[in-house]
CSV table of N, CA and C in Angstrom, one decimal:
chain,number,residue,atom,x,y,z
O,1,HIS,N,-5.3,-4.8,10.4
O,1,HIS,CA,-5.8,-6.0,11.0
O,1,HIS,C,-5.1,-7.2,10.5
O,2,PRO,N,-4.4,-7.9,11.3
O,2,PRO,CA,-3.7,-9.1,10.8
O,2,PRO,C,-4.6,-10.2,10.2
O,3,GLN,N,-5.8,-10.3,10.6
O,3,GLN,CA,-6.7,-11.3,10.1
O,3,GLN,C,-7.1,-11.0,8.7
O,4,ALA,N,-6.8,-9.8,8.2
O,4,ALA,CA,-7.2,-9.4,6.8
O,4,ALA,C,-6.3,-10.2,5.8
O,5,PHE,N,-5.1,-10.6,6.2
O,5,PHE,CA,-4.1,-11.2,5.3
O,5,PHE,C,-4.1,-12.7,5.5
O,6,LYS,N,-4.1,-13.4,4.3
O,6,LYS,CA,-4.0,-14.8,4.3
O,6,LYS,C,-2.5,-15.2,4.2
O,7,SER,N,-1.8,-14.4,3.4
O,7,SER,CA,-0.3,-14.6,3.3
O,7,SER,C,0.4,-13.4,2.7
O,8,ILE,N,1.6,-13.3,3.0
O,8,ILE,CA,2.5,-12.2,2.4
O,8,ILE,C,3.8,-13.0,2.0
O,9,GLU,N,4.1,-12.9,0.7
O,9,GLU,CA,5.2,-13.7,0.2
O,9,GLU,C,6.2,-12.8,-0.5
O,10,LEU,N,7.5,-12.9,-0.1
O,10,LEU,CA,8.5,-12.1,-0.8
O,10,LEU,C,8.9,-12.9,-2.0
O,11,ILE,N,8.6,-12.3,-3.2
O,11,ILE,CA,8.8,-13.1,-4.4
O,11,ILE,C,10.1,-12.6,-5.2
O,12,GLU,N,10.6,-11.5,-4.8
O,12,GLU,CA,11.8,-11.0,-5.4
O,12,GLU,C,12.5,-10.0,-4.4
O,13,GLY,N,13.8,-10.2,-4.3
O,13,GLY,CA,14.6,-9.3,-3.5
O,13,GLY,C,14.8,-9.8,-2.0
O,14,ASP,N,15.3,-9.0,-1.2
O,14,ASP,CA,15.6,-9.3,0.2
O,14,ASP,C,14.7,-8.5,1.2
O,15,GLY,N,13.7,-7.8,0.7
O,15,GLY,CA,12.8,-7.0,1.6
O,15,GLY,C,13.1,-5.6,1.5
O,16,GLY,N,14.3,-5.2,1.0
O,16,GLY,CA,14.7,-3.8,0.8
O,16,GLY,C,14.2,-3.2,-0.5
O,17,ALA,N,14.7,-2.1,-0.8
O,17,ALA,CA,14.3,-1.4,-2.0
O,17,ALA,C,14.4,-2.3,-3.3
O,18,GLY,N,13.4,-2.3,-4.1
O,18,GLY,CA,13.4,-3.1,-5.3
O,18,GLY,C,12.7,-4.4,-5.1
O,19,SER,N,12.4,-4.8,-3.9
O,19,SER,CA,11.8,-6.1,-3.6
O,19,SER,C,10.3,-6.1,-4.0
O,20,ILE,N,9.8,-7.3,-4.3
O,20,ILE,CA,8.4,-7.4,-4.7
O,20,ILE,C,7.7,-8.4,-3.7
O,21,LYS,N,6.6,-7.9,-3.2
O,21,LYS,CA,5.8,-8.7,-2.2
O,21,LYS,C,4.5,-9.1,-2.8
O,22,LYS,N,4.1,-10.3,-2.7
O,22,LYS,CA,2.8,-10.8,-3.1
O,22,LYS,C,1.9,-10.9,-1.9
O,23,ILE,N,0.8,-10.2,-1.8
O,23,ILE,CA,-0.1,-10.3,-0.7
O,23,ILE,C,-1.4,-10.9,-1.1
O,24,THR,N,-1.8,-11.9,-0.4
O,24,THR,CA,-3.1,-12.6,-0.6
O,24,THR,C,-3.9,-12.3,0.6
O,25,PHE,N,-5.1,-11.7,0.4
O,25,PHE,CA,-6.0,-11.3,1.5
O,25,PHE,C,-7.0,-12.5,1.9
O,26,SER,N,-7.5,-12.4,3.1
O,26,SER,CA,-8.4,-13.4,3.5
O,26,SER,C,-9.7,-13.4,2.7
O,27,GLU,N,-10.5,-14.4,2.8
O,27,GLU,CA,-11.7,-14.5,2.0
O,27,GLU,C,-12.7,-13.4,2.4
O,28,ALA,N,-12.6,-12.9,3.6
O,28,ALA,CA,-13.5,-11.9,4.2
O,28,ALA,C,-13.3,-10.5,3.5
O,29,GLU,N,-12.2,-10.3,2.9
O,29,GLU,CA,-11.8,-9.0,2.3
O,29,GLU,C,-12.4,-8.9,0.9
O,30,HIS,N,-12.7,-7.6,0.5
O,30,HIS,CA,-13.1,-7.4,-0.9
O,30,HIS,C,-12.0,-7.4,-1.9
O,31,ILE,N,-10.8,-7.2,-1.4
O,31,ILE,CA,-9.6,-7.3,-2.3
O,31,ILE,C,-9.0,-8.7,-2.1
O,32,LYS,N,-8.6,-9.4,-3.2
O,32,LYS,CA,-8.1,-10.7,-3.1
O,32,LYS,C,-6.6,-10.8,-3.2
O,33,HIS,N,-6.0,-10.0,-4.0
O,33,HIS,CA,-4.5,-10.1,-4.1
O,33,HIS,C,-3.9,-8.7,-4.5
O,34,ALA,N,-2.6,-8.6,-4.2
O,34,ALA,CA,-1.9,-7.4,-4.6
O,34,ALA,C,-0.4,-7.7,-4.7
O,35,LYS,N,0.3,-7.0,-5.5
O,35,LYS,CA,1.7,-7.0,-5.5
O,35,LYS,C,2.2,-5.6,-5.2
O,36,HIS,N,3.2,-5.5,-4.3
O,36,HIS,CA,3.8,-4.3,-3.9
O,36,HIS,C,5.3,-4.3,-4.2
O,37,ARG,N,5.8,-3.2,-4.7
O,37,ARG,CA,7.2,-3.0,-4.9
O,37,ARG,C,7.7,-2.1,-3.8
O,38,VAL,N,8.7,-2.5,-3.1
O,38,VAL,CA,9.4,-1.6,-2.1
O,38,VAL,C,10.2,-0.6,-2.8
O,39,ASP,N,9.9,0.7,-2.6
O,39,ASP,CA,10.7,1.7,-3.3
O,39,ASP,C,11.8,2.3,-2.4
O,40,HIS,N,11.5,2.4,-1.1
O,40,HIS,CA,12.5,3.0,-0.2
O,40,HIS,C,12.2,2.5,1.2
O,41,LEU,N,13.2,2.1,1.9
O,41,LEU,CA,13.0,1.7,3.3
O,41,LEU,C,14.2,2.2,4.1
O,42,ASP,N,13.8,3.1,5.1
O,42,ASP,CA,14.8,3.6,6.0
O,42,ASP,C,14.4,3.2,7.5
O,43,LYS,N,15.1,2.2,8.0
O,43,LYS,CA,14.7,1.7,9.3
O,43,LYS,C,15.1,2.6,10.4
O,44,GLU,N,16.1,3.5,10.2
O,44,GLU,CA,16.5,4.4,11.2
O,44,GLU,C,15.5,5.6,11.4
O,45,LYS,N,15.0,6.0,10.2
O,45,LYS,CA,14.1,7.2,10.2
O,45,LYS,C,12.6,6.7,10.2
O,46,PHE,N,12.4,5.4,10.2
O,46,PHE,CA,11.0,4.8,10.2
O,46,PHE,C,10.2,5.3,9.0
O,47,VAL,N,10.8,5.2,7.8
O,47,VAL,CA,10.2,5.6,6.6
O,47,VAL,C,10.1,4.4,5.6
O,48,TYR,N,8.9,4.3,5.0
O,48,TYR,CA,8.7,3.2,4.1
O,48,TYR,C,7.9,3.7,2.9
O,49,HIS,N,8.4,3.5,1.7
O,49,HIS,CA,7.7,3.9,0.5
O,49,HIS,C,7.5,2.6,-0.3
O,50,TYR,N,6.3,2.4,-0.8
O,50,TYR,CA,6.0,1.3,-1.6
O,50,TYR,C,5.0,1.6,-2.7
O,51,THR,N,4.9,0.8,-3.8
O,51,THR,CA,4.0,1.1,-4.8
O,51,THR,C,3.2,-0.2,-5.1
O,52,TRP,N,1.9,-0.1,-5.1
O,52,TRP,CA,1.0,-1.2,-5.5
O,52,TRP,C,1.0,-1.3,-7.0
O,53,ILE,N,1.6,-2.3,-7.5
O,53,ILE,CA,1.8,-2.4,-8.9
O,53,ILE,C,0.9,-3.4,-9.6
O,54,GLU,N,0.2,-4.3,-8.8
O,54,GLU,CA,-0.7,-5.3,-9.4
O,54,GLU,C,-1.7,-5.7,-8.4
O,55,GLY,N,-2.9,-6.0,-8.9
O,55,GLY,CA,-4.0,-6.5,-8.0
O,55,GLY,C,-5.4,-6.1,-8.4
O,56,ASP,N,-6.3,-6.8,-7.9
O,56,ASP,CA,-7.7,-6.5,-8.3
O,56,ASP,C,-8.3,-5.2,-7.8
O,57,ALA,N,-7.7,-4.6,-6.8
O,57,ALA,CA,-8.2,-3.3,-6.3
O,57,ALA,C,-7.8,-2.2,-7.3
O,58,LEU,N,-6.8,-2.4,-8.2
O,58,LEU,CA,-6.5,-1.4,-9.2
O,58,LEU,C,-7.6,-1.2,-10.2
O,59,MET,N,-8.5,-2.2,-10.3
O,59,MET,CA,-9.8,-2.1,-11.1
O,59,MET,C,-9.6,-1.6,-12.5
O,60,ASN,N,-8.5,-1.8,-13.1
O,60,ASN,CA,-8.3,-1.3,-14.5
O,60,ASN,C,-8.5,0.2,-14.6
O,61,VAL,N,-8.4,0.9,-13.4
O,61,VAL,CA,-8.5,2.3,-13.3
O,61,VAL,C,-7.2,2.9,-13.0
O,62,PHE,N,-6.4,2.2,-12.2
O,62,PHE,CA,-5.1,2.7,-11.8
O,62,PHE,C,-4.0,1.9,-12.4
O,63,GLU,N,-3.0,2.6,-12.9
O,63,GLU,CA,-1.8,1.9,-13.4
O,63,GLU,C,-1.0,1.4,-12.1
O,64,LYS,N,-1.0,2.3,-11.1
O,64,LYS,CA,-0.3,2.0,-9.9
O,64,LYS,C,-0.7,3.0,-8.8
O,65,VAL,N,-0.5,2.7,-7.5
O,65,VAL,CA,-0.8,3.6,-6.4
O,65,VAL,C,0.5,3.6,-5.6
O,66,ALA,N,1.1,4.7,-5.3
O,66,ALA,CA,2.3,4.9,-4.5
O,66,ALA,C,2.0,5.4,-3.1
O,67,TYR,N,2.6,4.8,-2.1
O,67,TYR,CA,2.4,5.2,-0.7
O,67,TYR,C,3.7,5.6,-0.1
O,68,GLU,N,3.7,6.6,0.7
O,68,GLU,CA,4.8,7.0,1.5
O,68,GLU,C,4.4,7.1,2.9
O,69,MET,N,5.0,6.3,3.8
O,69,MET,CA,4.6,6.2,5.2
O,69,MET,C,5.8,6.6,6.0
O,70,LYS,N,5.5,7.4,7.1
O,70,LYS,CA,6.5,7.8,8.1
O,70,LYS,C,5.9,7.6,9.5
O,71,PHE,N,6.6,6.9,10.3
O,71,PHE,CA,6.2,6.7,11.7
O,71,PHE,C,7.0,7.7,12.6
O,72,GLU,N,6.2,8.4,13.5
O,72,GLU,CA,6.9,9.3,14.4
O,72,GLU,C,6.3,9.1,15.8
O,73,ALA,N,7.2,9.4,16.8
O,73,ALA,CA,6.8,9.3,18.2
O,73,ALA,C,5.7,10.4,18.5
O,74,SER,N,4.7,10.0,19.3
O,74,SER,CA,3.7,11.0,19.7
O,74,SER,C,3.9,11.4,21.1
O,75,HIS,N,3.3,12.5,21.5
O,75,HIS,CA,3.5,13.0,22.8
O,75,HIS,C,3.1,12.1,24.0
O,76,ASP,N,2.2,11.2,23.7
O,76,ASP,CA,1.6,10.3,24.7
O,76,ASP,C,2.4,9.0,24.9
O,77,GLY,N,3.5,8.9,24.2
O,77,GLY,CA,4.3,7.7,24.3
O,77,GLY,C,4.1,6.7,23.2
O,78,GLY,N,3.1,6.9,22.4
O,78,GLY,CA,2.7,6.0,21.3
O,78,GLY,C,3.4,6.5,20.0
O,79,SER,N,2.8,6.2,18.9
O,79,SER,CA,3.3,6.6,17.6
O,79,SER,C,2.2,7.1,16.7
O,80,VAL,N,2.6,7.9,15.7
O,80,VAL,CA,1.7,8.4,14.7
O,80,VAL,C,2.3,8.0,13.3
O,81,CYS,N,1.4,7.5,12.5
O,81,CYS,CA,1.8,7.1,11.1
O,81,CYS,C,1.2,8.1,10.1
O,82,LYS,N,2.0,8.8,9.4
O,82,LYS,CA,1.6,9.7,8.4
O,82,LYS,C,1.8,9.0,7.0
O,83,ILE,N,0.7,9.1,6.2
O,83,ILE,CA,0.7,8.4,4.9
O,83,ILE,C,0.3,9.4,3.8
O,84,SER,N,1.1,9.4,2.8
O,84,SER,CA,0.8,10.1,1.6
O,84,SER,C,0.6,9.1,0.4
O,85,THR,N,-0.5,9.4,-0.4
O,85,THR,CA,-0.8,8.4,-1.4
O,85,THR,C,-0.9,9.2,-2.8
O,86,LYS,N,-0.3,8.6,-3.8
O,86,LYS,CA,-0.4,9.2,-5.2
O,86,LYS,C,-1.0,8.1,-6.1
O,87,PHE,N,-2.1,8.5,-6.8
O,87,PHE,CA,-2.8,7.7,-7.7
O,87,PHE,C,-2.3,7.9,-9.1
O,88,PHE,N,-2.0,6.9,-9.9
O,88,PHE,CA,-1.6,7.0,-11.3
O,88,PHE,C,-2.7,6.3,-12.1
O,89,VAL,N,-3.5,7.0,-12.8
O,89,VAL,CA,-4.6,6.4,-13.5
O,89,VAL,C,-4.2,5.9,-14.9
O,90,VAL,N,-5.0,5.0,-15.4
O,90,VAL,CA,-4.8,4.5,-16.8
O,90,VAL,C,-5.5,5.4,-17.7
O,91,GLY,N,-4.7,5.9,-18.7
O,91,GLY,CA,-5.3,6.8,-19.7
O,91,GLY,C,-5.8,8.1,-19.2
O,92,ASP,N,-7.0,8.5,-19.6
O,92,ASP,CA,-7.6,9.7,-19.1
O,92,ASP,C,-8.8,9.5,-18.2
O,93,VAL,N,-8.7,8.4,-17.4
O,93,VAL,CA,-9.8,8.1,-16.4
O,93,VAL,C,-9.9,9.3,-15.4
O,94,GLN,N,-11.1,9.6,-15.1
O,94,GLN,CA,-11.4,10.7,-14.1
O,94,GLN,C,-11.8,10.0,-12.8
O,95,LEU,N,-11.2,10.5,-11.7
O,95,LEU,CA,-11.4,9.9,-10.4
O,95,LEU,C,-12.6,10.5,-9.7
O,96,ASP,N,-13.3,9.7,-8.9
O,96,ASP,CA,-14.4,10.2,-8.1
O,96,ASP,C,-13.9,10.4,-6.7
O,97,GLU,N,-13.7,11.7,-6.3
O,97,GLU,CA,-13.2,12.0,-5.0
O,97,GLU,C,-13.9,11.3,-3.8
O,98,GLU,N,-15.2,11.2,-3.9
O,98,GLU,CA,-16.0,10.6,-2.8
O,98,GLU,C,-15.6,9.1,-2.7
O,99,LYS,N,-15.4,8.4,-3.8
O,99,LYS,CA,-15.0,7.0,-3.7
O,99,LYS,C,-13.6,6.9,-3.2
O,100,LEU,N,-12.7,7.8,-3.5
O,100,LEU,CA,-11.3,7.7,-3.0
O,100,LEU,C,-11.4,8.0,-1.5
O,101,ASP,N,-12.2,9.0,-1.0
O,101,ASP,CA,-12.3,9.2,0.4
O,101,ASP,C,-12.9,8.1,1.1
O,102,ALA,N,-13.9,7.4,0.5
O,102,ALA,CA,-14.5,6.2,1.2
O,102,ALA,C,-13.5,5.1,1.3
O,103,GLY,N,-12.6,4.9,0.3
O,103,GLY,CA,-11.6,3.9,0.4
O,103,GLY,C,-10.5,4.2,1.4
O,104,LYS,N,-10.3,5.4,1.7
O,104,LYS,CA,-9.3,5.8,2.8
O,104,LYS,C,-9.8,5.3,4.1
O,105,GLU,N,-11.1,5.3,4.3
O,105,GLU,CA,-11.6,5.0,5.6
O,105,GLU,C,-11.6,3.5,5.9
O,106,LYS,N,-11.4,2.7,4.9
O,106,LYS,CA,-11.4,1.2,5.1
O,106,LYS,C,-10.1,0.7,5.7
């Protein structure tokens, strides 16, 4: 939802691998800010990997959260986005699977 974002600012790099983006969310969102690092971008294969490295949604529970996205053509002429997520916790924090699943739905 575009209205979820107040601003997206490229603070380091040119948008490719190694770049850092600062995202500020709208007041209506429960998350206020985030920083993402672009890890891999393949425009020809429609692949985008990034890592959430800073922000209030990490809640002092996660060191970082890595995402791998791939866009593919669907049989109906549209597209399908496949997302893989890896959570890296701080210390020996135990994750609540129900909370993680609830977060995926948002």
